[in-house]
CSV table of C-alpha atoms in Angstrom, one decimal:
chain,number,residue,atom,x,y,z
A,1,UNK,CA,0.0,0.0,0.0
A,2,UNK,CA,1.1,3.5,-0.7
A,3,UNK,CA,1.9,5.5,2.4
A,4,UNK,CA,2.1,9.2,2.5
A,5,UNK,CA,3.0,10.7,5.8
A,6,UNK,CA,3.0,14.3,7.1
A,7,UNK,CA,5.2,15.5,9.8
A,8,UNK,CA,2.5,16.9,12.1
A,9,UNK,CA,-1.2,16.4,12.5
A,10,UNK,CA,-1.7,19.7,14.4
A,11,UNK,CA,0.5,22.8,14.4
A,12,UNK,CA,0.1,26.2,16.1
A,13,UNK,CA,2.3,29.0,15.0
A,14,UNK,CA,2.4,32.8,15.5
A,15,UNK,CA,2.1,35.4,12.8
A,16,UNK,CA,5.4,36.1,11.1
A,17,UNK,CA,7.0,32.8,11.9
A,18,UNK,CA,8.6,30.6,9.2
A,19,UNK,CA,6.7,27.3,9.0
A,20,UNK,CA,7.8,24.0,7.4
A,21,UNK,CA,5.4,21.3,6.6
A,22,UNK,CA,7.0,18.0,5.6
A,23,UNK,CA,5.6,15.2,3.4
A,24,UNK,CA,7.2,11.8,2.8
A,25,UNK,CA,6.0,9.1,0.5
A,26,UNK,CA,7.3,5.5,0.4
A,27,UNK,CA,6.3,4.3,-3.0
A,28,UNK,CA,8.9,6.0,-5.2
A,29,UNK,CA,6.3,8.2,-6.8
A,30,UNK,CA,7.5,10.9,-9.3
A,31,UNK,CA,4.8,13.4,-8.6
A,32,UNK,CA,4.0,15.2,-5.3
A,33,UNK,CA,1.4,17.8,-4.5
A,34,UNK,CA,0.4,20.3,-1.8
A,35,UNK,CA,-3.2,21.3,-1.3
A,36,UNK,CA,-5.1,23.3,1.3
A,37,UNK,CA,-8.6,22.7,2.2
A,38,UNK,CA,-11.0,25.3,3.6
A,39,UNK,CA,-14.7,25.2,4.3
A,40,UNK,CA,-16.7,26.4,1.4
A,41,UNK,CA,-13.7,26.6,-0.8
A,42,UNK,CA,-12.8,22.9,-1.1
A,43,UNK,CA,-9.4,21.7,-2.0
A,44,UNK,CA,-7.1,24.0,-3.8
A,45,UNK,CA,-3.7,23.2,-5.3
A,46,UNK,CA,-0.8,25.2,-4.0
A,47,UNK,CA,2.3,23.7,-5.7
A,48,UNK,CA,3.3,20.4,-7.3
A,49,UNK,CA,6.5,18.7,-8.3
A,50,UNK,CA,7.0,16.1,-11.0
A,51,UNK,CA,10.7,15.4,-10.3
A,52,UNK,CA,13.4,16.1,-7.8
A,53,UNK,CA,14.3,19.9,-7.7
A,54,UNK,CA,11.3,20.6,-10.1
A,55,UNK,CA,8.3,22.6,-9.0
A,56,UNK,CA,5.3,24.2,-10.6
A,57,UNK,CA,2.8,26.7,-9.2
A,58,UNK,CA,-0.7,25.6,-8.6
A,59,UNK,CA,-3.8,27.8,-8.2
A,60,UNK,CA,-2.8,29.6,-5.0
A,61,UNK,CA,1.0,29.8,-4.7
A,62,UNK,CA,1.2,33.2,-3.1
A,63,UNK,CA,2.7,33.2,0.3
A,64,UNK,CA,4.1,29.7,-0.1
A,65,UNK,CA,7.3,28.1,-1.4
A,66,UNK,CA,8.3,24.4,-1.8
A,67,UNK,CA,11.4,22.3,-1.8
A,68,UNK,CA,12.0,18.9,-3.3
A,69,UNK,CA,15.6,17.8,-2.7
A,70,UNK,CA,14.9,14.1,-2.5
A,71,UNK,CA,12.3,12.1,-4.5
A,72,UNK,CA,10.4,10.9,-1.4
A,73,UNK,CA,10.2,14.2,0.4
A,74,UNK,CA,8.3,17.4,-0.5
A,75,UNK,CA,8.3,20.4,1.8
A,76,UNK,CA,5.9,23.3,2.0
A,77,UNK,CA,7.3,26.5,3.4
A,78,UNK,CA,5.4,29.5,4.7
A,79,UNK,CA,8.0,32.2,4.7
A,80,UNK,CA,6.1,34.5,7.1
A,81,UNK,CA,2.9,32.9,8.3
A,82,UNK,CA,-0.3,34.9,8.4
A,83,UNK,CA,-3.7,34.3,9.9
A,84,UNK,CA,-5.3,33.7,6.5
A,85,UNK,CA,-3.0,30.7,6.1
A,86,UNK,CA,-4.8,28.9,8.9
A,87,UNK,CA,-6.1,25.8,7.1
A,88,UNK,CA,-5.9,22.0,6.6
A,89,UNK,CA,-2.9,21.2,4.5
A,90,UNK,CA,-2.9,18.0,2.5
A,91,UNK,CA,0.0,16.3,0.7
A,92,UNK,CA,-0.5,13.8,-2.1
A,93,UNK,CA,1.7,11.7,-4.5
A,94,UNK,CA,1.2,9.9,-7.7
A,95,UNK,CA,3.4,7.7,-10.0
A,96,UNK,CA,4.6,8.0,-13.5
A,97,UNK,CA,5.2,10.6,-16.1
A,98,UNK,CA,2.7,13.4,-16.2
A,99,UNK,CA,0.1,14.1,-13.6
A,100,UNK,CA,-2.7,11.8,-14.7
A,101,UNK,CA,-2.4,8.9,-12.4
A,102,UNK,CA,-4.2,8.1,-9.2
A,103,UNK,CA,-3.3,10.5,-6.3
A,104,UNK,CA,-2.8,9.2,-2.8
A,105,UNK,CA,-3.1,11.5,0.1
A,106,UNK,CA,-1.6,11.9,3.5
A,107,UNK,CA,-3.5,12.4,6.8
A,108,UNK,CA,-3.3,16.2,6.7
A,109,UNK,CA,-1.8,18.9,8.9
A,110,UNK,CA,-4.2,21.3,10.6
A,111,UNK,CA,-2.3,24.6,10.9
A,112,UNK,CA,-3.5,27.4,13.1
A,113,UNK,CA,-1.7,30.8,12.8
A,114,UNK,CA,-2.4,33.1,15.8
B,1,UNK,CA,-14.3,27.6,-16.5
B,2,UNK,CA,-13.7,23.9,-15.7
B,3,UNK,CA,-15.7,23.1,-12.6
B,4,UNK,CA,-16.9,20.0,-10.7
B,5,UNK,CA,-20.2,20.1,-8.8
B,6,UNK,CA,-21.6,17.6,-6.3
B,7,UNK,CA,-25.3,17.7,-5.3
B,8,UNK,CA,-26.6,17.3,-2.7
B,9,UNK,CA,-24.1,18.7,-0.2
B,10,UNK,CA,-25.4,16.3,2.5
B,11,UNK,CA,-27.4,13.1,2.4
B,12,UNK,CA,-28.8,11.0,5.2
B,13,UNK,CA,-30.1,7.4,4.7
B,14,UNK,CA,-31.0,4.4,6.8
B,15,UNK,CA,-28.6,1.5,7.1
B,16,UNK,CA,-28.9,-1.1,4.4
B,17,UNK,CA,-30.1,1.1,1.6
B,18,UNK,CA,-28.4,1.3,-1.8
B,19,UNK,CA,-27.6,4.9,-2.6
B,20,UNK,CA,-26.1,7.0,-5.4
B,21,UNK,CA,-23.9,10.0,-5.1
B,22,UNK,CA,-23.7,12.4,-8.0
B,23,UNK,CA,-20.9,14.4,-9.6
B,24,UNK,CA,-21.1,16.6,-12.7
B,25,UNK,CA,-18.4,18.4,-14.6
B,26,UNK,CA,-18.5,21.3,-17.1
B,27,UNK,CA,-16.2,19.9,-19.8
B,28,UNK,CA,-16.4,16.5,-21.4
B,29,UNK,CA,-12.7,16.6,-22.4
B,30,UNK,CA,-11.3,14.8,-19.4
B,31,UNK,CA,-8.4,12.4,-18.7
B,32,UNK,CA,-9.9,10.7,-15.7
B,33,UNK,CA,-12.2,11.1,-12.7
B,34,UNK,CA,-11.3,10.0,-9.1
B,35,UNK,CA,-13.6,9.4,-6.1
B,36,UNK,CA,-12.3,9.9,-2.6
B,37,UNK,CA,-13.6,9.4,0.9
B,38,UNK,CA,-12.7,11.8,3.7
B,39,UNK,CA,-13.5,11.2,7.4
B,40,UNK,CA,-13.8,14.2,9.7
B,41,UNK,CA,-10.4,15.9,10.3
B,42,UNK,CA,-8.6,13.3,8.2
B,43,UNK,CA,-6.9,13.0,4.8
B,44,UNK,CA,-8.5,11.7,1.6
B,45,UNK,CA,-8.7,8.0,0.8
B,46,UNK,CA,-8.8,7.1,-2.9
B,47,UNK,CA,-11.8,4.9,-3.7
B,48,UNK,CA,-11.9,4.5,-7.5
B,49,UNK,CA,-10.2,6.0,-10.5
B,50,UNK,CA,-12.0,5.9,-13.9
B,51,UNK,CA,-10.0,6.7,-17.0
B,52,UNK,CA,-11.7,8.6,-19.8
B,53,UNK,CA,-11.9,5.4,-21.9
B,54,UNK,CA,-13.7,3.5,-19.2
B,55,UNK,CA,-17.4,3.5,-18.4
B,56,UNK,CA,-17.2,2.1,-14.9
B,57,UNK,CA,-15.1,0.8,-12.1
B,58,UNK,CA,-16.0,-1.5,-9.2
B,59,UNK,CA,-14.4,-2.1,-5.8
B,60,UNK,CA,-16.4,-4.2,-3.3
B,61,UNK,CA,-19.7,-2.5,-2.6
B,62,UNK,CA,-18.7,0.5,-4.6
B,63,UNK,CA,-19.4,1.1,-8.3
B,64,UNK,CA,-18.5,4.3,-10.1
B,65,UNK,CA,-19.8,5.1,-13.6
B,66,UNK,CA,-18.7,7.8,-16.0
B,67,UNK,CA,-20.7,9.4,-18.8
B,68,UNK,CA,-18.4,12.0,-20.5
B,69,UNK,CA,-21.0,13.1,-23.0
B,70,UNK,CA,-23.3,14.2,-20.3
B,71,UNK,CA,-20.6,15.4,-17.9
B,72,UNK,CA,-21.7,13.1,-15.1
B,73,UNK,CA,-20.4,10.4,-12.8
B,74,UNK,CA,-22.2,8.5,-10.1
B,75,UNK,CA,-20.9,6.5,-7.1
B,76,UNK,CA,-23.2,3.7,-6.2
B,77,UNK,CA,-22.9,2.3,-2.7
B,78,UNK,CA,-24.7,-1.0,-2.1
B,79,UNK,CA,-26.0,-2.2,1.2
B,80,UNK,CA,-24.9,0.9,3.1
B,81,UNK,CA,-23.4,0.6,6.6
B,82,UNK,CA,-22.8,3.2,9.4
B,83,UNK,CA,-19.1,2.9,8.7
B,84,UNK,CA,-19.8,4.4,5.2
B,85,UNK,CA,-20.6,7.7,6.9
B,86,UNK,CA,-18.0,10.3,5.5
B,87,UNK,CA,-17.7,13.0,3.0
B,88,UNK,CA,-17.3,11.8,-0.6
B,89,UNK,CA,-15.3,13.9,-3.0
B,90,UNK,CA,-15.2,13.7,-6.8
B,91,UNK,CA,-12.2,15.1,-8.7
B,92,UNK,CA,-11.6,15.4,-12.4
B,93,UNK,CA,-8.5,15.9,-14.5
B,94,UNK,CA,-9.5,18.0,-17.4
B,95,UNK,CA,-7.6,17.7,-20.7
B,96,UNK,CA,-4.9,20.3,-20.8
B,97,UNK,CA,-5.2,21.1,-17.1
B,98,UNK,CA,-2.8,18.5,-15.7
B,99,UNK,CA,-4.3,18.7,-12.3
B,100,UNK,CA,-7.3,17.5,-10.2
B,101,UNK,CA,-10.3,19.8,-9.9
B,102,UNK,CA,-12.3,18.9,-6.9
B,103,UNK,CA,-16.0,19.1,-6.1
B,104,UNK,CA,-17.2,20.4,-2.8
B,105,UNK,CA,-18.2,16.9,-1.6
B,106,UNK,CA,-21.3,15.2,-0.4
B,107,UNK,CA,-21.5,14.5,3.4
B,108,UNK,CA,-23.1,11.1,3.8
B,109,UNK,CA,-24.7,9.9,7.0
B,110,UNK,CA,-25.9,6.3,7.4
B,111,UNK,CA,-28.3,5.9,10.3
B,112,UNK,CA,-28.3,2.6,12.2
């Protein structure tokens, strides 16, 4: 079974802090994704990566950056956290070339920015 | 605009009933459609993936159908159980978009 893990289930940070969210997958998937999920807005894609050191902006990249130094790990970085970044963050991965294969999700990190 | 819609937003049925969840999408040019389940406060669990060339996929008590021409997919759940209570999300990869577009989900409650 594919396993996608996220470093924290719950995280509380203060406005202006730098925040790192980590995601690791154990199935040698090429593609990895970061989403955020908000009531009434659904899931929105922040960034994705189709290879090591490669990244592409999703629908809402502002205020975020990402890093993929190893194939199994994809990090989401909030350079200066703000209250409007309080949300559920979900990481996903999929295999193969392109982005068309089944996506597998991690358990999510609920981030609260005070 | 490429959008995915799920109606109703919430559904409550007695245990044992067969039920259908609906998903509609605005553009028939799709690569695939994926159904997910999400329990409260948790991540998404992939249930079924239907490629554009397929008409349906089955897994246990679940059957998902795809009708591209009408822009619709249904998720059929047979003999529902209280453990099926969750939010069910439909997501589509539109041609040229190279990403999943999610519906808002249907929150399903199975009453014992």
